[in-house]
Amino acid sequence: MRIVTKSEDMQRLSIEYKRQGKTVGFVPTMGYLHEGHTSLINIAHKYADVVVVSIFVNPIQFGPSEDYDRYPRDIERDKEILEKMGVDVMFYPSVDDMYPKGFTTYVEVKGLSDKLCGRYRPGHFRGVTTVVAKLFNIVMPDVAVFGEKDAQQAIIIKRMVRDLNFPVKIIVGPTVREPDGLAMSSRNEYLTEEERKVAPAIYQSLLLAKGLVEQGERDTSKIIAAMQEFLSKYDRIKVEYIEIVDKEELNPIERLEKGEALIAIAAYLGKARLIDNISVKVGGDNG
Ligand code: PAF
């Protein structure tokens, strides 16, 4: 596996792959890899000849009081995982390489970036779309794979790709869960033993919601209330938001009509801010 730390070297390498007629698959990450990431890498392997994984904890997507400094990092372990997975290139740039002195250019997907998590993390998605746009320009992937756990992020990136004509196909891979249902996340690392025990309640609340939809409930305020009531049994879980939105514009839905909706939740468990979501279909599989 090649380890590339300079953007210009990465760009040169990608140009060389293209010259050789090879397709490039890309999985952008912030490292501290887990099975959620490795499942995305497996998808990238299926779609492309060469797989590039970036590891970059992107400072501009963290707010001033967020966890940039303590975000878990273990580059040696990440390197071993990527090596074992047959990844061709690990792109591991420094902050100075990505954001040279005087950096002032940002990419923002207006509207979508202010909804759901965006309301509580101002500037977060602007940081994500800026770094992903840069990474797309550096890695020049034919295919890039993102996780469904960050459903809003994936929707925003798809919009950016469409609006700015990036020549890349976006694939969204399913959320990988621990055996008890907790969505895999690098931030699960922050959970104490006690918090870890109750964390699966977040996914259980989403399953409860999906069950209600399957039983015919269409009033989203009732579904949200049932989730809140379920989660109120867990003192340690502090819900930030629960919303049921359409999957195009992420606007709240009052009554579920025919089509797909996203039920999204963000909650604090001690220091960890965890997010999760589930999709529900009405008029199709869910009746
Ligand atoms: O999902 C992530 O890990 C990050 O938001 C991403 C896409 C790597 C951008 O920093």
Tab-separated table of N, CA and C and ligand atoms in Angstrom, residues 28-31 37 54 56-58 61 71 124 127-128 131-132 135 146 150 153 157, ligand 1:
chain	number	residue	atom	x	y	z
A	28	PRO	N	-13.574	8.448	1.802
A	28	PRO	CA	-13.017	9.460	2.701
A	28	PRO	C	-13.368	9.117	4.151
A	29	THR	N	-12.393	9.206	5.055
A	29	THR	CA	-12.662	8.907	6.468
A	29	THR	C	-11.896	9.889	7.344
A	30	MET	N	-12.255	9.861	8.620
A	30	MET	CA	-11.466	10.617	9.603
A	30	MET	C	-10.660	9.630	10.460
A	31	GLY	N	-10.496	8.412	9.947
A	31	GLY	CA	-9.659	7.431	10.636
A	31	GLY	C	-10.356	6.774	11.813
A	37	HIS	N	-16.442	1.484	8.348
A	37	HIS	CA	-15.539	1.925	7.271
A	37	HIS	C	-15.151	0.755	6.363
A	54	SER	N	-8.841	8.035	2.389
A	54	SER	CA	-8.181	9.171	3.040
A	54	SER	C	-8.437	9.114	4.532
A	56	PHE	N	-8.200	11.834	7.449
A	56	PHE	CA	-7.955	13.253	7.736
A	56	PHE	C	-9.039	13.745	8.691
A	57	VAL	N	-8.623	14.078	9.903
A	57	VAL	CA	-9.578	14.655	10.855
A	57	VAL	C	-9.664	16.133	10.487
A	58	ASN	N	-10.791	16.467	9.898
A	58	ASN	CA	-10.940	17.755	9.227
A	58	ASN	C	-11.318	18.868	10.218
A	61	GLN	N	-14.703	21.102	10.127
A	61	GLN	CA	-16.080	20.628	10.308
A	61	GLN	C	-16.444	20.465	11.785
A	71	TYR	N	-10.840	13.862	19.287
A	71	TYR	CA	-11.365	12.864	18.349
A	71	TYR	C	-10.376	11.691	18.292
A	124	HIS	N	-20.859	23.012	10.334
A	124	HIS	CA	-20.349	21.639	10.206
A	124	HIS	C	-20.389	21.154	8.752
A	127	GLY	N	-17.988	22.701	6.407
A	127	GLY	CA	-16.662	22.091	6.569
A	127	GLY	C	-16.568	20.762	5.855
A	128	VAL	N	-17.666	19.975	5.910
A	128	VAL	CA	-17.669	18.661	5.251
A	128	VAL	C	-17.625	18.843	3.736
A	131	VAL	N	-14.191	20.082	2.492
A	131	VAL	CA	-13.104	19.089	2.467
A	131	VAL	C	-13.390	18.004	1.433
A	132	VAL	N	-14.661	17.615	1.284
A	132	VAL	CA	-14.969	16.553	0.315
A	132	VAL	C	-14.742	17.078	-1.111
A	135	LEU	N	-11.072	16.925	-1.559
A	135	LEU	CA	-10.618	15.531	-1.717
A	135	LEU	C	-10.988	14.989	-3.100
A	146	PHE	N	-19.941	6.576	0.759
A	146	PHE	CA	-20.255	7.202	2.048
A	146	PHE	C	-21.221	6.297	2.806
A	150	ASP	N	-24.568	8.484	8.282
A	150	ASP	CA	-24.542	9.943	8.114
A	150	ASP	C	-25.429	10.282	6.919
A	153	GLN	N	-25.372	13.841	5.599
A	153	GLN	CA	-24.098	14.111	4.905
A	153	GLN	C	-24.144	13.550	3.472
A	157	ILE	N	-23.857	15.681	0.067
A	157	ILE	CA	-22.757	15.458	-0.884
A	157	ILE	C	-23.307	15.135	-2.274
B	1	PAF	O1	-17.936	11.080	7.509
B	1	PAF	C1	-16.775	11.457	7.762
B	1	PAF	O2	-15.961	10.730	8.335
B	1	PAF	C2	-16.362	12.868	7.406
B	1	PAF	O3	-17.416	13.760	7.547
B	1	PAF	C3	-15.743	12.965	6.000
B	1	PAF	C4	-16.740	12.610	4.926
B	1	PAF	C5	-14.522	12.064	5.918
B	1	PAF	C6	-15.282	14.413	5.746
B	1	PAF	O4	-14.339	14.824	6.671
